[in-house]
mmCIF file of C-alpha atoms in Angstrom:
data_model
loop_
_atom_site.group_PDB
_atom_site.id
_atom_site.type_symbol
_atom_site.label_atom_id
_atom_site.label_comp_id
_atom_site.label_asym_id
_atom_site.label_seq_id
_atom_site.Cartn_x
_atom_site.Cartn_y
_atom_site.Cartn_z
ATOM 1 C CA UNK A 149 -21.892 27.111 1.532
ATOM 2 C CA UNK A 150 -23.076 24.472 -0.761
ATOM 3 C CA UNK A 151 -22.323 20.824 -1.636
ATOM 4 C CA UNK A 152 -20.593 21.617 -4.295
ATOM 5 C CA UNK A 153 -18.152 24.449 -2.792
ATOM 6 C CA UNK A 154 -17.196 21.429 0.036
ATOM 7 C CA UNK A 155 -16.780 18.600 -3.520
ATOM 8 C CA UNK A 156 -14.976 21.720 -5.306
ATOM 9 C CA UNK A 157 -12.755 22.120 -1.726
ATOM 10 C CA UNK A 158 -12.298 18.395 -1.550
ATOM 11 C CA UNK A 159 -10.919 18.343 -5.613
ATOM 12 C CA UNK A 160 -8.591 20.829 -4.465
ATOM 13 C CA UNK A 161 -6.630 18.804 -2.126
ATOM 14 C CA UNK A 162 -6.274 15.887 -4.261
ATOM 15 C CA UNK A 163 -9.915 14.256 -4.315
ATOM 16 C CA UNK A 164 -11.297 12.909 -7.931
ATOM 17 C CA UNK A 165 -13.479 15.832 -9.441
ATOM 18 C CA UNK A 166 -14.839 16.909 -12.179
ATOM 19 C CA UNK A 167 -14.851 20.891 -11.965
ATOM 20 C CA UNK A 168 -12.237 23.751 -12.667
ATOM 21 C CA UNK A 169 -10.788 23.194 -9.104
ATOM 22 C CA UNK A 170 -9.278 19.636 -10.128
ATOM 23 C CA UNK A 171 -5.233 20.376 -9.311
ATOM 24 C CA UNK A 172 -4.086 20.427 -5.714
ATOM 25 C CA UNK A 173 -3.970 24.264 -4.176
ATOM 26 C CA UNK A 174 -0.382 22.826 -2.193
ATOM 27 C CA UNK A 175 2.020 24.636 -4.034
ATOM 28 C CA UNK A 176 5.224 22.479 -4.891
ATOM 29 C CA UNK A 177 3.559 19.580 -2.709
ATOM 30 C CA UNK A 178 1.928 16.605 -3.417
ATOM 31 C CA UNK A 179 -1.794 16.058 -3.459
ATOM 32 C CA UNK A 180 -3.417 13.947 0.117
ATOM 33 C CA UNK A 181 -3.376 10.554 -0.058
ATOM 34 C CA UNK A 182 -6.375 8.250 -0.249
ATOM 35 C CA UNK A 183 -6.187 7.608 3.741
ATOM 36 C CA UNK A 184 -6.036 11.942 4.439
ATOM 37 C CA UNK A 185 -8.228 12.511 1.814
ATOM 38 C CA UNK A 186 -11.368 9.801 4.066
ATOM 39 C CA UNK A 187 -9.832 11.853 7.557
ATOM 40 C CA UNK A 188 -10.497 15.526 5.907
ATOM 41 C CA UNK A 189 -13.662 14.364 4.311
ATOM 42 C CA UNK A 190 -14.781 12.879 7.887
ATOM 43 C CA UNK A 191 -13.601 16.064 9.387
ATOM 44 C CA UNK A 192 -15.915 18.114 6.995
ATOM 45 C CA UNK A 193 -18.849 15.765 7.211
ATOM 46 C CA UNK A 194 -18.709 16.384 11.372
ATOM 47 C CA UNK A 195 -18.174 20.372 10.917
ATOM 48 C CA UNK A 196 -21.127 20.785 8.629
ATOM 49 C CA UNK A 197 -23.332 18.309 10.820
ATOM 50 C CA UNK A 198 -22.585 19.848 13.769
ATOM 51 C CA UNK A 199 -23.579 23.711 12.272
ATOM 52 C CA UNK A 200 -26.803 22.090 10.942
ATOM 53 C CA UNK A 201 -27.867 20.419 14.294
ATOM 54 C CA UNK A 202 -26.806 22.236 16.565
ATOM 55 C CA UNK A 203 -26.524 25.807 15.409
ATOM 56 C CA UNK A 204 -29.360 25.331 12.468
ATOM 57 C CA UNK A 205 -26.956 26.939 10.092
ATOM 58 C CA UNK A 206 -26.944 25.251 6.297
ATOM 59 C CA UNK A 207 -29.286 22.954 6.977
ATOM 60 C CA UNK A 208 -29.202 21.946 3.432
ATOM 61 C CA UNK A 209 -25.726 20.289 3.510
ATOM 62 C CA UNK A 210 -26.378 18.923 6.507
ATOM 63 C CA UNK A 211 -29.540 17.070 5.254
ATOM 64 C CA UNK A 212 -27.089 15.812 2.263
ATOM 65 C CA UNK A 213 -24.436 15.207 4.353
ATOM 66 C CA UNK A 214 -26.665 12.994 6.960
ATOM 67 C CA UNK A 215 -27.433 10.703 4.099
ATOM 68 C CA UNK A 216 -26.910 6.228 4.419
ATOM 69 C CA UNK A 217 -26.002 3.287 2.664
ATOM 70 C CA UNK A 218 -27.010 -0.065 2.903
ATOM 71 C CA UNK A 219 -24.201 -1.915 4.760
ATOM 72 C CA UNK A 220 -21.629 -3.866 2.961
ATOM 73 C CA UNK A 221 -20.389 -7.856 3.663
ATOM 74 C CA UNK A 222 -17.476 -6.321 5.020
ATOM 75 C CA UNK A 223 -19.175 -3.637 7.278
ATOM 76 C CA UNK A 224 -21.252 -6.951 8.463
ATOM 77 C CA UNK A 225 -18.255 -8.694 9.687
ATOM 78 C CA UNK A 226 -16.562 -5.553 11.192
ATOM 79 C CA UNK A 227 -19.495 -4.660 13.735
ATOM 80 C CA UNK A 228 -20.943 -6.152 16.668
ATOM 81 C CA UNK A 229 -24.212 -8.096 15.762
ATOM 82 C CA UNK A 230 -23.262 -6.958 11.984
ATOM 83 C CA UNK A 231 -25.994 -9.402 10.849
ATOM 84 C CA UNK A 232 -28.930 -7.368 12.045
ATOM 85 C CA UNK A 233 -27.663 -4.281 10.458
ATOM 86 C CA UNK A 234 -29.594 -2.769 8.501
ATOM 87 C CA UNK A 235 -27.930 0.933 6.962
ATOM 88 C CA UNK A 236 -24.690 3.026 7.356
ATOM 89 C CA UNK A 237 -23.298 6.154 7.535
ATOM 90 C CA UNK A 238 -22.329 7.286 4.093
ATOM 91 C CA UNK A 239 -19.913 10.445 3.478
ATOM 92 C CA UNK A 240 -20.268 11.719 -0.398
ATOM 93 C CA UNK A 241 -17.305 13.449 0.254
ATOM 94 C CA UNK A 242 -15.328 10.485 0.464
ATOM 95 C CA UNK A 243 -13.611 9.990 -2.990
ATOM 96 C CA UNK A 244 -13.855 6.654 -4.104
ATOM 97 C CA UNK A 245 -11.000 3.635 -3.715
ATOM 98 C CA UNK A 246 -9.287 3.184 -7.061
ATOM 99 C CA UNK A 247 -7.795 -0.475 -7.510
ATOM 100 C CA UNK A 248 -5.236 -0.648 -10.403
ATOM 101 C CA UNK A 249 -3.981 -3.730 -11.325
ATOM 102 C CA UNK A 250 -0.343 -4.053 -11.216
ATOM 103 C CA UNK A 251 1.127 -4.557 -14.887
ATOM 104 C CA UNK A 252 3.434 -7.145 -15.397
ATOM 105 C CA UNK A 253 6.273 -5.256 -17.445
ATOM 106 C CA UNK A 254 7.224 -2.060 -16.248
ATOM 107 C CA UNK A 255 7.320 0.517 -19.191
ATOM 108 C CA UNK A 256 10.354 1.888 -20.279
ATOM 109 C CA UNK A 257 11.789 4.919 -17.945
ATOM 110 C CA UNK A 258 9.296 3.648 -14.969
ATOM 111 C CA UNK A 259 12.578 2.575 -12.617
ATOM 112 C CA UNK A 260 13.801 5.805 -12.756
ATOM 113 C CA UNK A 261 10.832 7.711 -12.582
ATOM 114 C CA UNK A 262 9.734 5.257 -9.510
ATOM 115 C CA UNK A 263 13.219 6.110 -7.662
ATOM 116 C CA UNK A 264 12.873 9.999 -7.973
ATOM 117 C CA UNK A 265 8.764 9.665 -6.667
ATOM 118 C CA UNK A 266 9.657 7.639 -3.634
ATOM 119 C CA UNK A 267 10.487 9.224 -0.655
ATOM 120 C CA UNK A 268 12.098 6.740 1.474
ATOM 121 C CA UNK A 269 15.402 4.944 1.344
ATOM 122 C CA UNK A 270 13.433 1.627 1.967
ATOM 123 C CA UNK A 271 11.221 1.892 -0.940
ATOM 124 C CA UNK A 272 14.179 2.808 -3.549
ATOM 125 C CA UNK A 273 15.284 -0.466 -2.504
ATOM 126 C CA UNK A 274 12.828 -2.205 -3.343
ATOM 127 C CA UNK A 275 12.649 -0.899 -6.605
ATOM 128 C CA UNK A 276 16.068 -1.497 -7.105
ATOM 129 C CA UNK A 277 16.508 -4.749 -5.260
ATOM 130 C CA UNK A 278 13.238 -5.785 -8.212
ATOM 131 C CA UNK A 279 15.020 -4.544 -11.208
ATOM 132 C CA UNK A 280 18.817 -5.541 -10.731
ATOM 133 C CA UNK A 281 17.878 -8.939 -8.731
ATOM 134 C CA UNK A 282 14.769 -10.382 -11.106
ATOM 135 C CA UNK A 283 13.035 -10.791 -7.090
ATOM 136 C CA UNK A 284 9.482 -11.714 -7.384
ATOM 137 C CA UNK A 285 7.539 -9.376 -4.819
ATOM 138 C CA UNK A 286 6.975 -12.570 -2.665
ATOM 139 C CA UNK A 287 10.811 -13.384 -2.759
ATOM 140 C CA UNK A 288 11.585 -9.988 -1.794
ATOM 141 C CA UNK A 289 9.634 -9.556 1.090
ATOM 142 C CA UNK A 290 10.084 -12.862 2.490
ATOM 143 C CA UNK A 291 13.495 -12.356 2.495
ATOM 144 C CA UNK A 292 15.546 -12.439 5.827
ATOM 145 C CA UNK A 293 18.857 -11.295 6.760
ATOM 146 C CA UNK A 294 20.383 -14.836 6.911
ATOM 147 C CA UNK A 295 19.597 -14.844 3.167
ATOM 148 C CA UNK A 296 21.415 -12.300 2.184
ATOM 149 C CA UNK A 297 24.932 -13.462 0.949
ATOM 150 C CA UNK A 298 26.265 -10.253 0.525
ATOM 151 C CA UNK A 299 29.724 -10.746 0.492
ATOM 152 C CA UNK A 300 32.635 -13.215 -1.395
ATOM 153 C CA UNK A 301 33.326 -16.536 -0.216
ATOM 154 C CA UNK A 302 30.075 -16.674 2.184
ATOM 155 C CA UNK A 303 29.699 -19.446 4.845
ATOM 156 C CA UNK A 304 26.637 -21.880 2.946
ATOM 157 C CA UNK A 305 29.787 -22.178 -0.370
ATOM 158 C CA UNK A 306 26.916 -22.190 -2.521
ATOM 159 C CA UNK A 307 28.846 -19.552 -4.824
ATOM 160 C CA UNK A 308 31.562 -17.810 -4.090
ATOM 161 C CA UNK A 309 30.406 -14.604 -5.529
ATOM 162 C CA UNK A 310 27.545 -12.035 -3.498
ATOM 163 C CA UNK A 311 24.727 -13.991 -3.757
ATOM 164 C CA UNK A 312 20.920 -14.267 -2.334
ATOM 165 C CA UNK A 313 19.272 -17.379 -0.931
ATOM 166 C CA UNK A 314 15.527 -17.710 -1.896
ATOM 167 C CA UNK A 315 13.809 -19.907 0.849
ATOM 168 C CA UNK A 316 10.153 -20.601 1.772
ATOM 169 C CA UNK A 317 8.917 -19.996 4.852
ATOM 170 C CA UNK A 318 5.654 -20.252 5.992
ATOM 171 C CA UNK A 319 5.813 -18.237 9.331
ATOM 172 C CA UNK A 320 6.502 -14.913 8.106
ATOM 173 C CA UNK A 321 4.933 -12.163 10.018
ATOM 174 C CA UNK A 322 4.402 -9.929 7.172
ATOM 175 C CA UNK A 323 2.204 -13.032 5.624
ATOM 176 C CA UNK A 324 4.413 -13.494 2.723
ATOM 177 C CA UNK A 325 5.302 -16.841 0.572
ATOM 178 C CA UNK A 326 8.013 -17.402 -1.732
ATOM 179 C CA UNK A 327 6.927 -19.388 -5.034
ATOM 180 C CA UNK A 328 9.156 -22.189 -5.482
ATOM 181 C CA UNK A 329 9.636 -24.399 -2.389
ATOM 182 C CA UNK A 330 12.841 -26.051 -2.761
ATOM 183 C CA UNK A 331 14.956 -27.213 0.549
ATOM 184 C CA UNK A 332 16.977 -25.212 2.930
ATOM 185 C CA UNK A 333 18.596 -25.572 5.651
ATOM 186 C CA UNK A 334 21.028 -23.472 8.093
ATOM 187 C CA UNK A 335 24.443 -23.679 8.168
ATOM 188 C CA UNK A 336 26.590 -21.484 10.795
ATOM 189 C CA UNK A 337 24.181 -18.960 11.081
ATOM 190 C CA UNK A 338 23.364 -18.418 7.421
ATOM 191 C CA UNK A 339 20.820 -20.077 5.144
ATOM 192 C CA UNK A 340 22.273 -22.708 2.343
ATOM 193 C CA UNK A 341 20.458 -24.785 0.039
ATOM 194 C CA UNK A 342 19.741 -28.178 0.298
ATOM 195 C CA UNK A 343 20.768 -31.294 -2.034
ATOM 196 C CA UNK A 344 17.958 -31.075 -4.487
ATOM 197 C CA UNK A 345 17.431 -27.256 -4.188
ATOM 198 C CA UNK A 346 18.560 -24.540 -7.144
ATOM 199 C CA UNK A 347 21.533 -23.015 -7.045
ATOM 200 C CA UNK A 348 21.608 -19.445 -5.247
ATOM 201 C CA UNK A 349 20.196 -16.707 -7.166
ATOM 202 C CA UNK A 350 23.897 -14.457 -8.409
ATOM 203 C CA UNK A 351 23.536 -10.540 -7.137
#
């Protein structure tokens, strides 16, 4: 067993690589994520150290396999006297952390093609609740269930048709902030806007 036969292993569960064995071997399935793909790549790295330690079998991979890095800002902050580090443990098998930058018009065909991808019920909502609604992501997930207007002749009579309330709160536990800060107040149980606020946002 060589390097490359674990890489070629790795590309065939989903990993980046750049070899015949590039499509996933999961018939009708998906390829691993990036946060299996780091556990099965950890899980290698420990089978193949152990073998070369321990049992002195391939002790080629294992020397490639034992290889470091020099520690990161982040690794710094993350361990106990991080400051006087000096290397750390590096996998190769790890594929590397794509960040794509989200673009700001969706092409044409991409709600539809997002809606039959997703899995969940949640996250069809979301890319529903973005398309019909015009919801910035902040808006959307700062939204709360007094906020949502939902039915004819609501309680705030800010509209009388289904509407959506678009308030900013800075205590939200998933971190988020809504945009515009304009005043709110509640009213019976439900959120209305105040006298130099927008109107509600129509649904």
């Amino acid at each position: 067993m060589a390097f490359r036969d674990v890489c070629r292993y790795m590309g065939a569960v989903g990993a980046e690589f750049a070899g015949p064995f590039g499509s996933p071997w999961r018939v009708n399935k998906k390829p691993y994520r990036q946060s299996t793909l780091d556990t099965a790549a950890a899980a290698l790295k420990r089978f193949y150290l152990f073998q070369a330690s321990t049992l002195g079998i391939n002790k080629d991979l294992g020397a490639v396999l034992s290889g470091s890095r020099l520690p990161t800002k982040a690794d710094r902050q993350r361990a106990f006297l991080g400051h006087v580090l000096q290397e750390m443990p590096a996998n190769p098998l790890r594929p590397k952390r794509r960040v794509k930058r989200h673009p700001k018009m969706t092409p044409d065909g991409a709600r539809q093609a997002l809606v039959e991808e997703f899995d969940t019920a949640r996250d069809r909502m979301v890319v529903t609740w973005l398309a019909d609604g015009g919801f910035r992501i902040g808006e959307l997930t700062s939204l709360h269930l007094v906020d949502l207007h939902l039915r004819e002749d609501a309680l705030c009579r800010e509209c009388r048709a289904a509407h959506i309330h678009i308030c900013h709160r800075e205590g939200n536990p998933n971190g988020s902030r809504v945009k515009t800060k304009h005043d709110w107040f509640f009213e019976d149980g439900a959120s209305a806007a105040g006298p130099s606020a927008e109107r509600a946002r129509r649904w």
